[in-house]
Coordinates of N, CA and C in Angstrom, one line a residue:
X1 N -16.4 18.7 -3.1 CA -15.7 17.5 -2.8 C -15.9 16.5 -3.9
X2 N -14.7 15.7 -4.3 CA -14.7 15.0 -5.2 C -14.6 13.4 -4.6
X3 N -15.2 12.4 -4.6 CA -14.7 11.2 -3.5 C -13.9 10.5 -4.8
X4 N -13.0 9.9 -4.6 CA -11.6 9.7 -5.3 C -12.2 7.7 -5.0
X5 N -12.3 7.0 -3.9 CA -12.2 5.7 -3.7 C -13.4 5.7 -2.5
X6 N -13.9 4.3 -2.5 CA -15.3 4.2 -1.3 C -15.0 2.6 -1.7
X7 N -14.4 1.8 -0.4 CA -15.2 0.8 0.1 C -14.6 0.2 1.3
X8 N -14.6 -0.8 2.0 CA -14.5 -1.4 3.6 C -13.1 -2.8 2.7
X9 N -12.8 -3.0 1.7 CA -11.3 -4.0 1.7 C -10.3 -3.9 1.2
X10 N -9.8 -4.7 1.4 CA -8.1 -4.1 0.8 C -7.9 -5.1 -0.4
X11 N -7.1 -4.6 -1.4 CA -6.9 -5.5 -2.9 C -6.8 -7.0 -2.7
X12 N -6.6 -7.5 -1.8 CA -7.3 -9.2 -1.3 C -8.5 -9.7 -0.8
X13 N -9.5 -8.4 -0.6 CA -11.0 -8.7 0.1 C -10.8 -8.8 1.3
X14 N -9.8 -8.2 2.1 CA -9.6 -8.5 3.3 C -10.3 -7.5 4.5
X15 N -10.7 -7.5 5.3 CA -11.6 -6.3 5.4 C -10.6 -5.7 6.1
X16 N -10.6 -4.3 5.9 CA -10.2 -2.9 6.6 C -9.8 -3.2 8.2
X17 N -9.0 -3.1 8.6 CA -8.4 -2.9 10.1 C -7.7 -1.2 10.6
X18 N -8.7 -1.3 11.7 CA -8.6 0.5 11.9 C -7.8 0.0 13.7
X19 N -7.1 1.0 13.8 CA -6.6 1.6 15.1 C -7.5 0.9 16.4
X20 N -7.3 -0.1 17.3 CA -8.6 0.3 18.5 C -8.5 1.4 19.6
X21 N -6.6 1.8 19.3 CA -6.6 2.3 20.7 C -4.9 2.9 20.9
X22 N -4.6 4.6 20.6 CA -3.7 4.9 20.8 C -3.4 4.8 19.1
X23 N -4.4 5.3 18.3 CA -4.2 5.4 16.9 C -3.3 6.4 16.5
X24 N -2.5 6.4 15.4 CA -1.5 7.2 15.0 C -2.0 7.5 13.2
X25 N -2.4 8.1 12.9 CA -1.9 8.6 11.6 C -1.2 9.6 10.8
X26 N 0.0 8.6 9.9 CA 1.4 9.1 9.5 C 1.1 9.2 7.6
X27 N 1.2 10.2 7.5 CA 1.2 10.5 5.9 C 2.5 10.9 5.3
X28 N 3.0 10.4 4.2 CA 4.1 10.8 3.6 C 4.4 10.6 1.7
X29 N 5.6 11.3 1.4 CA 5.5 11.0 -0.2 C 6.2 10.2 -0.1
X30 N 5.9 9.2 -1.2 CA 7.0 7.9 -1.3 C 6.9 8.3 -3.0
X31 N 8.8 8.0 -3.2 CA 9.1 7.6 -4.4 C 9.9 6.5 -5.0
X32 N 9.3 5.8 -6.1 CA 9.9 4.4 -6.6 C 10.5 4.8 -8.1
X33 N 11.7 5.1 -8.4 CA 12.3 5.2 -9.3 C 12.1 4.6 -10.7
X34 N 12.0 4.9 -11.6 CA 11.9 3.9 -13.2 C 12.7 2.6 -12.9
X35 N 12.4 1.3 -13.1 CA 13.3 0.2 -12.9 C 13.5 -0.4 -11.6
X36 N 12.9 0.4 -10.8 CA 12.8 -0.3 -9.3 C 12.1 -0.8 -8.9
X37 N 12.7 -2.4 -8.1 CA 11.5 -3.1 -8.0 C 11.5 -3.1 -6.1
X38 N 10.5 -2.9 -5.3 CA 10.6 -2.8 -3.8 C 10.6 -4.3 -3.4
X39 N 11.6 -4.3 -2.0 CA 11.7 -5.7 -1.9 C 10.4 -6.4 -1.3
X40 N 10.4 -7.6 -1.3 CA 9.0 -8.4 -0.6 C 8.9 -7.9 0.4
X41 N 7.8 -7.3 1.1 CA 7.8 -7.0 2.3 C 5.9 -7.0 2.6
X42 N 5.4 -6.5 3.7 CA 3.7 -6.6 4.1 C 4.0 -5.9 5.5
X43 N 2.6 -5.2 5.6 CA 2.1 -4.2 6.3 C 1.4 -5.1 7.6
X44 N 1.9 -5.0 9.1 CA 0.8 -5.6 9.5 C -0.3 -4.5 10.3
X45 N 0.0 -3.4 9.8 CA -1.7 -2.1 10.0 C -1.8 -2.2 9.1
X46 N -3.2 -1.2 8.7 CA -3.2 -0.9 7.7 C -2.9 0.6 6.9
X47 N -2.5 0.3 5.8 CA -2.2 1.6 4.6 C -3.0 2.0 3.4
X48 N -3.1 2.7 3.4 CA -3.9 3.3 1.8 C -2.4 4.4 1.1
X49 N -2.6 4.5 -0.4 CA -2.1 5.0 -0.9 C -2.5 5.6 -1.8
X50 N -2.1 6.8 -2.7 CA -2.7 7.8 -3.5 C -1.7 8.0 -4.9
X51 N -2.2 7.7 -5.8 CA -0.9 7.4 -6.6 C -1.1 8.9 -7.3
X52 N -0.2 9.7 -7.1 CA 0.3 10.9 -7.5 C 0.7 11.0 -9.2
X53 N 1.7 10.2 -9.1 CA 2.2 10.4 -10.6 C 3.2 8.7 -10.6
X54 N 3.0 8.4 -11.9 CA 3.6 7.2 -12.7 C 2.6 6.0 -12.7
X55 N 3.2 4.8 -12.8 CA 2.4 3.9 -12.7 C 3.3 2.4 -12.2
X56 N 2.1 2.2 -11.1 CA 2.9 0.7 -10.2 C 2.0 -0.4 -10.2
X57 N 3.1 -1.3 -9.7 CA 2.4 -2.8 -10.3 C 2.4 -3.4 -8.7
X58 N 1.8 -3.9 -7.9 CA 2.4 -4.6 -7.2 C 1.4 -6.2 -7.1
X59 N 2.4 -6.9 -6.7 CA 2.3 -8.5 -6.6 C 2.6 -9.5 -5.8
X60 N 2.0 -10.5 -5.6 CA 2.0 -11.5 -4.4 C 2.9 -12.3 -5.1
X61 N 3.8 -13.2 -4.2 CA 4.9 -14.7 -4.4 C 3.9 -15.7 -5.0
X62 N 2.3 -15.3 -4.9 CA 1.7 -16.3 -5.5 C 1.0 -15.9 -7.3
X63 N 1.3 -15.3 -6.9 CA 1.5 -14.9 -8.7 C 0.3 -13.5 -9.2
X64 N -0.9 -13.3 -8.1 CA -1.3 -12.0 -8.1 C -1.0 -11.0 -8.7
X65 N -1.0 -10.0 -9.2 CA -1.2 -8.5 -9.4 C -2.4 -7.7 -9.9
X66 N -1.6 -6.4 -9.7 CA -2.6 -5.5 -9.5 C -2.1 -4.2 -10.1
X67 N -2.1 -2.9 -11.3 CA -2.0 -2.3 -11.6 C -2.3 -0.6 -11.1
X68 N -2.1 0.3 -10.9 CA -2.3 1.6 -10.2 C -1.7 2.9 -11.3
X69 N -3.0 3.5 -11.2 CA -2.5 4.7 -12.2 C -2.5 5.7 -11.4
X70 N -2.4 7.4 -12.1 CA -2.6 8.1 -11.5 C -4.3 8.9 -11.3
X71 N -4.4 9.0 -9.9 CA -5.6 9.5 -9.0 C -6.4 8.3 -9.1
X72 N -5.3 7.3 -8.8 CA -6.1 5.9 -8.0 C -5.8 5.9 -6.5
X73 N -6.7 4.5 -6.0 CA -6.5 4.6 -4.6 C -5.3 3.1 -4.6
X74 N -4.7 3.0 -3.8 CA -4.3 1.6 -3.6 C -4.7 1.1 -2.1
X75 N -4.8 0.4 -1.6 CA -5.9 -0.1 -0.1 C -4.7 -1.7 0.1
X76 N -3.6 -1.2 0.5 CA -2.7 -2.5 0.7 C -3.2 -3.7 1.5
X77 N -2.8 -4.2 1.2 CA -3.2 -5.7 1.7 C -2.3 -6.0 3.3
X78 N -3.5 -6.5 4.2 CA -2.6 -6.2 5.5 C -1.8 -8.5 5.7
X79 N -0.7 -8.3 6.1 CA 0.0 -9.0 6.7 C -0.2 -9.9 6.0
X80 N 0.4 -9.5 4.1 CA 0.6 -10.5 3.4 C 1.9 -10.3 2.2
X81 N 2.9 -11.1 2.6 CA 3.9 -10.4 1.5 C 3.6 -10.1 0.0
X82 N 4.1 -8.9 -0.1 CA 4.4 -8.5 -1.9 C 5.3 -7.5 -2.1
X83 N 5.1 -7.2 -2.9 CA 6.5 -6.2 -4.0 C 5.8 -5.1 -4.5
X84 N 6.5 -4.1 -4.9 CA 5.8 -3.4 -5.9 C 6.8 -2.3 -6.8
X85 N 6.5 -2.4 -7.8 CA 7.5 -2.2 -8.4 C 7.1 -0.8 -9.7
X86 N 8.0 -0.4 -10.6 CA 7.7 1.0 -11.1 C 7.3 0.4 -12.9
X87 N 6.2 0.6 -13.5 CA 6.1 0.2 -14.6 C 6.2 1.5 -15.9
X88 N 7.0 1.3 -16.5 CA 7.3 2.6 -17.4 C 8.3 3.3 -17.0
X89 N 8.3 4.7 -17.5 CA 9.6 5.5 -17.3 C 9.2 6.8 -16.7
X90 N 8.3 6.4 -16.1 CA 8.0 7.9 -15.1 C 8.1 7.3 -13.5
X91 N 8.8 8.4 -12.8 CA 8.9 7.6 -11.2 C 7.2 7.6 -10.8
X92 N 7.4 6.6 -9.8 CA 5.9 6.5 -9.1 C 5.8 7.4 -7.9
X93 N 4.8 8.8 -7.6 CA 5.2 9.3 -6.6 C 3.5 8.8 -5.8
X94 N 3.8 8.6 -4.6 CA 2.7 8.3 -4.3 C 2.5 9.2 -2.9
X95 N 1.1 9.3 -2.6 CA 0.7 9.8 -1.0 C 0.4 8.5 -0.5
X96 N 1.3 8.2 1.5 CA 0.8 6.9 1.5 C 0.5 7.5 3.0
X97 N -0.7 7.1 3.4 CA -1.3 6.9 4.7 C -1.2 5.7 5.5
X98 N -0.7 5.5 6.8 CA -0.6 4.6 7.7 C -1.5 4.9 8.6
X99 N -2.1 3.7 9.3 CA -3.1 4.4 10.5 C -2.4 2.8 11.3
X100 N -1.7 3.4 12.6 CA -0.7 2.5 13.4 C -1.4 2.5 14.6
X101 N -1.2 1.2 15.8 CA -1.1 1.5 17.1 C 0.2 2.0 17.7
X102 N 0.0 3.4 18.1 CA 1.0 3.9 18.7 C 2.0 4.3 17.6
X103 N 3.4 4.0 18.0 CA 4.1 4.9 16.8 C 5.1 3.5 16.3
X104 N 4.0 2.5 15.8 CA 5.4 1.1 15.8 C 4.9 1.3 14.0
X105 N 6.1 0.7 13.1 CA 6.5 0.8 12.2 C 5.4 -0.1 11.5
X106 N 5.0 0.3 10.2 CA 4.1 -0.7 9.3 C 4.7 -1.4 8.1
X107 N 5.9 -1.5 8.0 CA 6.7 -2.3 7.2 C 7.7 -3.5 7.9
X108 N 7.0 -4.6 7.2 CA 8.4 -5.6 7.6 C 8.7 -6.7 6.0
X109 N 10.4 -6.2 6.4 CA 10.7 -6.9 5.0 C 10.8 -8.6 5.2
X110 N 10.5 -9.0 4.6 CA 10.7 -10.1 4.0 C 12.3 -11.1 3.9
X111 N 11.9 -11.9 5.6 CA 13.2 -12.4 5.7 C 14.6 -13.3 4.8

């Protein structure tokens, strides 16, 4: 076994929020195209992500970022808007893990 990431916050210092009850964990591939930027949007569980292949940027309205290569971790920031977007000309493919109460959605865009 190789440990890939180890710690308890998320790219704001925010500490880690797990499931208390009726936990769900949803894994999927997500892809962000060369040129694509995702719209503002924040997680209010939390997510981790596994960056597969390309390279992403993502960023707060307050001027923050943060860079992600591949067989990095990314540890999203919970219930705080950002973007993230595809840097270079390779798509970003990523593994993204949700750990939800029950089966309610972890994305909300940005009104």
């Amino acid at each position: 076994m190789t440990e890939i990431h180890r710690g308890g916050t998320t790219a704001l210092g925010q500490k880690l929020r797990f499931p208390q009850k009726e936990g769900v964990l949803a894994a999927s591939i997500y892809e962000i195209p060369p040129g694509a930027r995702l719209p503002v949007h924040r997680h209010p569980q939390q997510r981790f992500a596994y960056v597969l292949a390309g390279r992403l940027r993502v960023s707060t309205p307050e001027g923050r970022s943060w860079e992600y290569g591949p067989g990095e971790v990314v540890v999203e920031m919970l219930d705080h808007w950002h973007s993230g977007e595809t840097i270079g000309a390779e798509t970003v493919r990523l593994l993204v893990v949700d750990q939800t109460e029950g089966d309610t959605g972890n994305v909300e865009l940005h009104p």
